[in-house]
Coordinates of C-alpha atoms and ligand atoms in Angstrom, one line a residue:
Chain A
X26 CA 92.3 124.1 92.0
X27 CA 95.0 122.5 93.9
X28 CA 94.5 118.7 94.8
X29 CA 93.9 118.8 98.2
X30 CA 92.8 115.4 100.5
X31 CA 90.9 117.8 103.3
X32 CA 89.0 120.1 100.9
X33 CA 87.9 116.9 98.8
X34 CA 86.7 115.0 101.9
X35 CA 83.9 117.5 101.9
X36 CA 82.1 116.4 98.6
X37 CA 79.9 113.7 99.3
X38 CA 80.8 110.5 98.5
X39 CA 78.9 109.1 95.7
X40 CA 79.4 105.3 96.0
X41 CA 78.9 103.6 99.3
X42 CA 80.0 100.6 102.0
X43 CA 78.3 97.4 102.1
X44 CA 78.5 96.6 98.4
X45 CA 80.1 92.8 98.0
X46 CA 83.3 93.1 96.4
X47 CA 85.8 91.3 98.2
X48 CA 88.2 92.6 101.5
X49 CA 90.7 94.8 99.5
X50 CA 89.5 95.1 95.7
X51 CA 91.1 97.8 94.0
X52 CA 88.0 98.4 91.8
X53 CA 86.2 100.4 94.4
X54 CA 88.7 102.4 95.2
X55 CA 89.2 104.0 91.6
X56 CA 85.3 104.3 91.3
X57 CA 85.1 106.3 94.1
X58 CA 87.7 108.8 93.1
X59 CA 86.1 108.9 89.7
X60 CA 83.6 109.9 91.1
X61 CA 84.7 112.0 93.3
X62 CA 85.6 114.2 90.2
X63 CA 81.8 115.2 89.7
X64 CA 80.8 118.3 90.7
X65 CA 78.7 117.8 93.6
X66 CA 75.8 120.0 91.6
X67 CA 76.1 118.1 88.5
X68 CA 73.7 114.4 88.7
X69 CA 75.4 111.2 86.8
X70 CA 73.9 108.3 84.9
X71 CA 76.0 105.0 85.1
X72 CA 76.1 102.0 83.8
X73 CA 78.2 99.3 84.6
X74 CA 79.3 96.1 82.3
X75 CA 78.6 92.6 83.8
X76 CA 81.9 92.0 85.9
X77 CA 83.0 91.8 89.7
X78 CA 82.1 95.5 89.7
X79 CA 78.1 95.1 88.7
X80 CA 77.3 92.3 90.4
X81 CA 79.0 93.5 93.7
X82 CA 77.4 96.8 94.1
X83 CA 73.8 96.1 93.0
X84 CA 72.6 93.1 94.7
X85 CA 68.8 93.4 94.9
X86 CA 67.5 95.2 96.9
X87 CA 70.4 97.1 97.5
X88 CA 72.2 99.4 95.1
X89 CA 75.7 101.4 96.0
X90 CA 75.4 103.5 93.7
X91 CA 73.6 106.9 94.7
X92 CA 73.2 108.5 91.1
X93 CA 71.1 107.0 88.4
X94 CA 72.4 103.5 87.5
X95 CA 71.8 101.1 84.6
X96 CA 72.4 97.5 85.0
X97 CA 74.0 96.6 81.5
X98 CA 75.1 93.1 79.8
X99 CA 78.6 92.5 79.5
X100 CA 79.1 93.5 76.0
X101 CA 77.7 96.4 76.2
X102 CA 78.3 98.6 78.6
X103 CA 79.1 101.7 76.0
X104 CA 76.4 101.3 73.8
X105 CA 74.0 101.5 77.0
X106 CA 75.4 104.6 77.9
X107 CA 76.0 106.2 74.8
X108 CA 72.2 105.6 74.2
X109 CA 71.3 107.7 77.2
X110 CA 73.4 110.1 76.6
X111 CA 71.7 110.7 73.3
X112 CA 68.3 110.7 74.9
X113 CA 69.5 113.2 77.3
X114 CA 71.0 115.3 74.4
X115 CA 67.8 114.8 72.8
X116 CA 65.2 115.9 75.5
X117 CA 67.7 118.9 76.8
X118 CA 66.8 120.2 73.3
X119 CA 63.5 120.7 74.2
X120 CA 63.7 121.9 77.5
X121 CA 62.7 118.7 78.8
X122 CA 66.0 118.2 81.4
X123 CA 67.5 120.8 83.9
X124 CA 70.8 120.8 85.2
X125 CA 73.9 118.9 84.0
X126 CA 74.1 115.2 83.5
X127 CA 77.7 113.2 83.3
X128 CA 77.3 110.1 81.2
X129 CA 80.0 107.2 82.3
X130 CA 80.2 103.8 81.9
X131 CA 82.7 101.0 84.1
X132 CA 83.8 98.1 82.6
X133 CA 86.1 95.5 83.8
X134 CA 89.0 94.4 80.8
X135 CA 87.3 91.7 79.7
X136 CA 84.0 93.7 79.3
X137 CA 86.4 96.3 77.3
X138 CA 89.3 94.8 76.1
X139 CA 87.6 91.8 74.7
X140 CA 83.7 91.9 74.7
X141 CA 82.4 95.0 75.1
X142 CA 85.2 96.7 72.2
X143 CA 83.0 97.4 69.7
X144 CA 80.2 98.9 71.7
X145 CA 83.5 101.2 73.2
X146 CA 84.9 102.0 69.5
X147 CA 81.5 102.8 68.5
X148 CA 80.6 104.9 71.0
X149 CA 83.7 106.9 71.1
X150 CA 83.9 107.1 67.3
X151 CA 80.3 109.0 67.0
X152 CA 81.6 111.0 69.6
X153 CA 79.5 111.2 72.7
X154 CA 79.7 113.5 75.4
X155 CA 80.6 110.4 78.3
X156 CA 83.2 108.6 79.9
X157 CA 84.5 105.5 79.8
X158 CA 86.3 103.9 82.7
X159 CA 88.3 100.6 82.8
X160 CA 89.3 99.1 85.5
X161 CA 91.8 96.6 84.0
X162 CA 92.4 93.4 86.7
X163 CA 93.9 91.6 83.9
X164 CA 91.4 88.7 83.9
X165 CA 87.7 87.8 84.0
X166 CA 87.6 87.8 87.7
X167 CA 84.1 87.8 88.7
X168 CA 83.7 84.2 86.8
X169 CA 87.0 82.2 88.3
X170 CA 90.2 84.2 87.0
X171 CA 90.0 83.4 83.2
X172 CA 92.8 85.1 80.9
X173 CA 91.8 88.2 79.1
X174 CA 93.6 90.0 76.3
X175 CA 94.6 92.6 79.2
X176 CA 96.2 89.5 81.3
X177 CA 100.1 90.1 81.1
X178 CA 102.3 87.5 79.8
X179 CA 103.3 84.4 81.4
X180 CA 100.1 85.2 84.3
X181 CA 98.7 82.1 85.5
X182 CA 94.9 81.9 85.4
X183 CA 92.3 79.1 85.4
X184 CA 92.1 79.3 81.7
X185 CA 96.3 79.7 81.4
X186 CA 97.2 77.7 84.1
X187 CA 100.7 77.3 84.5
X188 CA 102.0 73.6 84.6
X189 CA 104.3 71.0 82.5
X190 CA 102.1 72.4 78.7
X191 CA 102.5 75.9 79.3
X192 CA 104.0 78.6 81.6
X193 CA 100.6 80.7 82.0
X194 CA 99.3 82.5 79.5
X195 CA 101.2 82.5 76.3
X196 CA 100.2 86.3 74.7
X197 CA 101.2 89.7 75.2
X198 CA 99.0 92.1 77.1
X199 CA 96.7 94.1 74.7
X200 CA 97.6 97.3 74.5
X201 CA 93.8 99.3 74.7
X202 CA 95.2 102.7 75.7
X203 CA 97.3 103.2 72.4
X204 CA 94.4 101.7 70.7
X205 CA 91.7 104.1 71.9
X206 CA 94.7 106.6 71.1
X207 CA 94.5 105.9 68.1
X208 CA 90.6 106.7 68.0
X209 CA 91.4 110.6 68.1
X210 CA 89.2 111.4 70.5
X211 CA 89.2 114.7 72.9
X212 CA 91.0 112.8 76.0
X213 CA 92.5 109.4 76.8
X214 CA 94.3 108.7 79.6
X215 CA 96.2 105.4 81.7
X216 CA 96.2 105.6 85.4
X217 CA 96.3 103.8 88.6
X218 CA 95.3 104.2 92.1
X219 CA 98.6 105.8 93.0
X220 CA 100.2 107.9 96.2
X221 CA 97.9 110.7 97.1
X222 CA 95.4 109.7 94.0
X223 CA 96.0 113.1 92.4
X224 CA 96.8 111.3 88.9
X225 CA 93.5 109.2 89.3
X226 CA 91.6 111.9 90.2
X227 CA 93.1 115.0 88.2
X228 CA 92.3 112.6 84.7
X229 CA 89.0 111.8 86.0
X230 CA 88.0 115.1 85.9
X231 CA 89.6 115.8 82.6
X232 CA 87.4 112.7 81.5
X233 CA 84.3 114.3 82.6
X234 CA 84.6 117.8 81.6
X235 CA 86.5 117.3 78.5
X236 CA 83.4 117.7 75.8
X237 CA 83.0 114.7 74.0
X238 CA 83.8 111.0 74.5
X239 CA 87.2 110.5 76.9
X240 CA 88.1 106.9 78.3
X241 CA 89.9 106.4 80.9
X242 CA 92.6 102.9 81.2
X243 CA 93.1 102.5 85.2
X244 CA 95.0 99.8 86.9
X245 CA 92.7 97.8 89.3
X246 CA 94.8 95.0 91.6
X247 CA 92.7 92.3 92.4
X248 CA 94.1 90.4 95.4
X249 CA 92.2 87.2 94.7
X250 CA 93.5 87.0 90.9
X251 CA 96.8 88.3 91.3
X252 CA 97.4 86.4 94.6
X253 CA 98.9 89.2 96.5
X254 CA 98.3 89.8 100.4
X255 CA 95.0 92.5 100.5
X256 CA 97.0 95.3 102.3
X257 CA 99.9 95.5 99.4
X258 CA 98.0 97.1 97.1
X259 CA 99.1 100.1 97.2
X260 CA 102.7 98.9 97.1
X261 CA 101.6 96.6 94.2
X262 CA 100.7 99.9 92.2
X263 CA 103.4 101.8 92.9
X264 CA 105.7 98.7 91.7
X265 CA 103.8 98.4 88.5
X266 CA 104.5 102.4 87.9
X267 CA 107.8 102.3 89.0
X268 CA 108.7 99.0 86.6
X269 CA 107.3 100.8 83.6
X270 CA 105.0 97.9 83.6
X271 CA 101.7 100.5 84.0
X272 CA 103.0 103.9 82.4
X273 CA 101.2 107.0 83.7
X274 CA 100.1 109.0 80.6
X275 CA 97.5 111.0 78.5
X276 CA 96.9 112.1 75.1
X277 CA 94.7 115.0 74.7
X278 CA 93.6 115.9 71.4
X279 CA 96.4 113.2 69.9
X280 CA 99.4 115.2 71.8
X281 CA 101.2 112.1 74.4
X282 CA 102.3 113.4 77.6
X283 CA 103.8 111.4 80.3
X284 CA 102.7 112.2 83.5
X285 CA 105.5 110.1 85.3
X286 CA 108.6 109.3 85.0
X287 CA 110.5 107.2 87.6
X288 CA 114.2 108.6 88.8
X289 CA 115.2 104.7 88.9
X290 CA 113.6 102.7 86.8
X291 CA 113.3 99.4 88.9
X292 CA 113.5 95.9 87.2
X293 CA 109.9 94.4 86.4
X294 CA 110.6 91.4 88.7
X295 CA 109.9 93.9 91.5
X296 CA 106.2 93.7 90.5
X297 CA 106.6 90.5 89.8
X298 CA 107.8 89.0 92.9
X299 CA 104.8 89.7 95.1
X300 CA 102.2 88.1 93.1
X301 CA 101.2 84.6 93.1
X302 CA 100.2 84.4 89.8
X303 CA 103.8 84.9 88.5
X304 CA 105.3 82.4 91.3
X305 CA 106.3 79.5 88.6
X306 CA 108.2 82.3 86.6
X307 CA 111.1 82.3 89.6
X308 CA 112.6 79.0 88.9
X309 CA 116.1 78.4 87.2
X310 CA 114.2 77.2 83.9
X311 CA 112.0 79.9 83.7
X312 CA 114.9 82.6 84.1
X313 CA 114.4 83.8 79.9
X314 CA 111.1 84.2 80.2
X315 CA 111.5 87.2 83.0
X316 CA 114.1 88.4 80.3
X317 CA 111.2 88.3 77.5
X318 CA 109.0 90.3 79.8
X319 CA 111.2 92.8 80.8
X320 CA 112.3 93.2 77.1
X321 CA 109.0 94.0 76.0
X322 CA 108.2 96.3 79.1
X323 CA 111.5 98.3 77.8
X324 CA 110.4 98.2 74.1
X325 CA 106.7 99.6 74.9
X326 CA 108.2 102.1 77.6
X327 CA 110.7 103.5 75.0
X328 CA 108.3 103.8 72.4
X329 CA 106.1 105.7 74.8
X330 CA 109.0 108.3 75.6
X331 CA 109.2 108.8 72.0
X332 CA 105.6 109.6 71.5
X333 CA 105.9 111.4 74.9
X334 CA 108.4 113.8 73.4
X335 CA 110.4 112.5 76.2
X336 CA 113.8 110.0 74.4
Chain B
X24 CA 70.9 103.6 112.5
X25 CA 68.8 102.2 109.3
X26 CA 67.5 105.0 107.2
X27 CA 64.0 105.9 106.1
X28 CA 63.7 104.1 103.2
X29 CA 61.1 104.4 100.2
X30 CA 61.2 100.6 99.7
X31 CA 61.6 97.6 102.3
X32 CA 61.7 94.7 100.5
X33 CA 62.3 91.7 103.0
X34 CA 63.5 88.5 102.2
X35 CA 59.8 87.2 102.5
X36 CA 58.1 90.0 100.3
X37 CA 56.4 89.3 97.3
X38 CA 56.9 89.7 94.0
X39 CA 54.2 92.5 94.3
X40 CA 56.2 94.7 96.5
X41 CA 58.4 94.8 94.0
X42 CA 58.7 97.9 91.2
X43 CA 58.5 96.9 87.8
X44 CA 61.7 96.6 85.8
X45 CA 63.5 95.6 89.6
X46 CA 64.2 98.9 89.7
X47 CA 65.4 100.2 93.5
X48 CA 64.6 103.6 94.2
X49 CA 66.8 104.4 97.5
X50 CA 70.0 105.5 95.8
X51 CA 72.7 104.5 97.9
X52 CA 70.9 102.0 100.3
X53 CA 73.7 99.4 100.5
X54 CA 74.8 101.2 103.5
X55 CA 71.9 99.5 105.4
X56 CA 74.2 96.2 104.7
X57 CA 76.4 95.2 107.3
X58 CA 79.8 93.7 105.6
X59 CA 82.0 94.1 108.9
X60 CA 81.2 90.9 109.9
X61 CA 83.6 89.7 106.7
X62 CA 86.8 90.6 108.8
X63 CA 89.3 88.4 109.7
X64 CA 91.9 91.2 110.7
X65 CA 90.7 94.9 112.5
X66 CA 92.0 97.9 112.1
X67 CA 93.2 99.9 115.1
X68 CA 93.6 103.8 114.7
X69 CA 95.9 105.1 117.0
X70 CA 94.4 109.1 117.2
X71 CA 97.6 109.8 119.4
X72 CA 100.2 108.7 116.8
X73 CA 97.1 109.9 113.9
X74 CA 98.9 113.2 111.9
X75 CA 95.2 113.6 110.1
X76 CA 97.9 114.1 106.9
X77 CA 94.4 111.9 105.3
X78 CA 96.0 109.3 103.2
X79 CA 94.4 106.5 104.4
X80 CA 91.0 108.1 103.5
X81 CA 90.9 107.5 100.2
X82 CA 92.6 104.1 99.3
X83 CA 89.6 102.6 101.2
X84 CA 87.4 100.0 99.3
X85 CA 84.7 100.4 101.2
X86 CA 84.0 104.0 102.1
X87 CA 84.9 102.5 105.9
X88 CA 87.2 105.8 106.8
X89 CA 84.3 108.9 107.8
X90 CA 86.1 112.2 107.7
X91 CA 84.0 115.0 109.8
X92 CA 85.2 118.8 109.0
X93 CA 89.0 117.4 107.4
X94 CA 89.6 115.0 110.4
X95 CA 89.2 111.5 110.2
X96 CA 87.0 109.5 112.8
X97 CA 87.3 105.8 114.1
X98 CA 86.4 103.3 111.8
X99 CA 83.2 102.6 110.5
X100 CA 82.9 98.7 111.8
X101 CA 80.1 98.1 110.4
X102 CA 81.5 98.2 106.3
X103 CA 85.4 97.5 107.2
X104 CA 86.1 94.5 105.5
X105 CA 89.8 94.1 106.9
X106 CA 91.7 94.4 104.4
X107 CA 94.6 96.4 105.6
X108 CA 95.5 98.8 102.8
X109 CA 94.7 102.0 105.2
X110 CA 97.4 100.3 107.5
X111 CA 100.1 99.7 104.8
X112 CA 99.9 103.3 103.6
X113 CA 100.1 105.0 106.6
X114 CA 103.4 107.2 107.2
X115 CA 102.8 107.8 110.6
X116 CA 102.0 104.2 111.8
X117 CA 99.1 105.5 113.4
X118 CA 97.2 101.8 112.3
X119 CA 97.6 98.8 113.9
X120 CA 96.0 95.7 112.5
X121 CA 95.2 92.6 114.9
X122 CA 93.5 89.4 115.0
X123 CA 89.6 89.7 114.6
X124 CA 88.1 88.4 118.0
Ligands
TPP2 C1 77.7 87.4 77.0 C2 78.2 86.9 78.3 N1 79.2 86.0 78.4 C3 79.6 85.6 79.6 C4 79.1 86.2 80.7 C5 79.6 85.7 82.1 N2 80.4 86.7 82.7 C6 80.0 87.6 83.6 S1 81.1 88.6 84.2 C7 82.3 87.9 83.3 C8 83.8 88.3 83.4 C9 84.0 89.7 83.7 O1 85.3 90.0 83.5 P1 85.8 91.5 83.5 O2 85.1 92.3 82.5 O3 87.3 91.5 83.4 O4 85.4 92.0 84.9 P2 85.9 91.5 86.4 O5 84.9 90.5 86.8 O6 87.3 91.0 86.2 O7 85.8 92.7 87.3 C10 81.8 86.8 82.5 C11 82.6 86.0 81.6 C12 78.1 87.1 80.6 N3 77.6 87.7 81.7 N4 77.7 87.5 79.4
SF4_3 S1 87.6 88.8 92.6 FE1 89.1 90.5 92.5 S2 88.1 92.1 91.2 FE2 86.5 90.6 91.9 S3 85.7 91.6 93.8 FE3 87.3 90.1 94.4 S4 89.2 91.3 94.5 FE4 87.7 92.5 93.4
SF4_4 S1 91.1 97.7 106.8 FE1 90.4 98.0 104.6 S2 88.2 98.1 104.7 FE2 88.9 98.5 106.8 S3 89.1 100.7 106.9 FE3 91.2 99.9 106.3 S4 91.1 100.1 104.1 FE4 89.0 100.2 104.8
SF4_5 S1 97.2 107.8 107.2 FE1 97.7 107.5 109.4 S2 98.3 109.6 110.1 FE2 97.3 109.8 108.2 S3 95.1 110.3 108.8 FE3 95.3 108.0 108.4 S4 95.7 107.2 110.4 FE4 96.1 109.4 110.5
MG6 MG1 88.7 91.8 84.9

């Protein structure tokens, strides 16, 4: 079906207001549209890892989430889910479940690019029918902004603060997209809250009907972290697309497609230059190191349009 | 506009009004808590400048935008936090955003 805003305002929405992330978070915004994706006649069991995300929407006694929802630690956020989804596999065998159930599981990058990683590459590699979603804020927000191995280069957090020793964080971003690529399962896809949210939304639902374990990689601005003002985000987005920083892509059954390619390629300071946590970069000494980044931006980008089919 | 609610656990209930496991049983009850107070900046919807084209729906964090049969409604001021994203992505400038009183 065509991606249409009106028709989808009619399917109810299955997270609500008055959960406690802060003014202007990005994560809510791509869990709703995942969401979203559900059929409204199909139920869902979620399960979140310890981050901004869990802590926010299920403060006792109040929960945001209106499907079945499972508090998990922050490690292990894909084992929780994968182990319900086996139960469920289990007692539908017998008759013992009616109707669909969709199995996903939220993490923030720390609880999947660092922590949680071997509960995700577990679960995915015995191949269970769920998804999981990142939402990638580059840093482990929900404690004090501490570097990740999803915060870009040269970011200043609390734990790579930029001063006289270093210029923020010394490492490359991970790259956990090519690396759950490169698990070979049914559907993996990067994303970002982006225009209309047909990209978010279209993979989402890819994700959850694809049979078998998807995951989803999906850009999540965090005002307070990146130091932004809350009503850019959108802009913010857009920038980290249009750079080539955030690539929009998918790889279904191991075939790369790109699902965006920008007519003029802007230079990465554009997403730079709005966020705080890059402000020591735009000083006369620090002029190489926004050559380093964009040279690594280029490298990853051009090795994507080569997978992509697309040099 | 509080809904009926299977559990009402006050600040001074005790721990035996509580389900084992802490589990909560009203899906989706955050709504009952009020976050609009959060807001340093509001939101103003213009309706005569408003093209209902929708974008601002979705790019809400907190679900603060209701849409009744494809058109959008005022702002729900009790979740709004303020944040101004529905303002920046508006074509039609059909948003203002001023100074909380
Ligand atoms: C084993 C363990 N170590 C540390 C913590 C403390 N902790 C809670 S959330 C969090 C960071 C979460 O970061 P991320 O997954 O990126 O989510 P975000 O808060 O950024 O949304 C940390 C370190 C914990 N809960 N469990
Ligand atoms: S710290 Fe960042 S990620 Fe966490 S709730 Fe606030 S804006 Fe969202
Ligand atoms: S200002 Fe922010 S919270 Fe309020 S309606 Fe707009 S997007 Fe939603
Ligand atoms: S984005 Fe602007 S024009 Fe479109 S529905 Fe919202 S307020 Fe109206
Ligand atoms: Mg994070």
């Amino acid at each position: 079906m065509a991606y249409n805003l009106k028709t989808l305002t009619e399917k109810e929405e299955r997270i609500t207001g008055g959960h406690r992330m802060c003014a202007g978070c990005g994560a809510p915004i791509v869990v709703r549209t995942v969401l979203r994706a559900l059929k409204p006649e199909d139920h869902a069991v979620i399960g979140v890892a310890t981050g901004c995300l869990e802590v926010s929407t299920c403060l006792y006694p109040y929960t945001a989430w209106k499907d079945s929802f499972i508090h998990s630690a922050f490690e292990n956020a894909a084992a929780t889910v994968s182990g319900a989804e086996a139960a469920y596999r289990a007692l539908a065998k017998v008759g013992k479940v009616k109707g669909t159930t969709k199995f996903i599981a939220f993490g923030g990058d720390g609880g999947t690019y660092d922590i949680g990683f071997q509960a995700l590459s577990g679960a995915m590699e015995r191949g269970h029918d769920m998804v999981y979603v990142c939402y990638d804020n580059e840093a482990y927000m929900n404690t004090g902004i501490q570097r990740s191995s999803s915060t870009p280069k040269y970011a200043d957090t609390t734990t790579s603060p930029a001063g006289s020793e270093i210029p923020g964080k010394v490492q490359f971003k991970k790259d956990l997209t090519m690396i759950m690529a490169a698990h070979n399962i049914p559907y993996v896809a990067q994303t970002a809250p982006f225009r209309n949210l047909k990209d978010l939304y279209e993979k989402a639902e890819k994700a959850l009907y694809t049979p078998g374990p998807a995951f989803l990689n999906v850009l999540a601005p965090c005002p307070r972290g990146w130091r932004y003002n809350t009503p850019q985000l959108m802009e913010i987005v857009r920038l980290a697309i249009e750079t080539c920083v955030w690539p929009l892509y998918e790889v279904i059954e191991g075939k790369f497609i790109l699902n965006y390619k920008p007519k003029n390629k802007l230079p990465v300071v554009e997403y730079l230059k709005p966020q705080g946590r890059f402000r020591h970069l735009f000083t006369k000494e620090n002029e190489g190191l926004l050559d380093e980044i964009q040279k690594e931006v280029d490298r990853r980008w051009n090795r994507l349009l080569e997978l992509c089919g697309e040099a | 506009m509080t809904k009926e609610r299977k559990m009402n656990i006050r600040e001074d209930a005790s721990w035996k009004e509580m389900l084992q496991g802490g589990h909560i049983i009203d899906a989706g009850n955050a709504e009952d808590f009020k976050t609009g107070d959060w807001r340093s900046m509001r939101p103003v919807w213009l309706p005569d400048k408003c093209k209902q084209c929708l974008l601002c729906w979705p790019v809400c964090p907190d679900m603060a935008i209701p849409v009744e049969n494809g058109k959008r409604k005022d702002f729900d001021f009790d979740h709004c936090k303020g944040c101004g994203i529905c303002v920046e992505v508006c074509p039609f400038k059909a948003i203002d955003f001023v100074e909380e009183e």
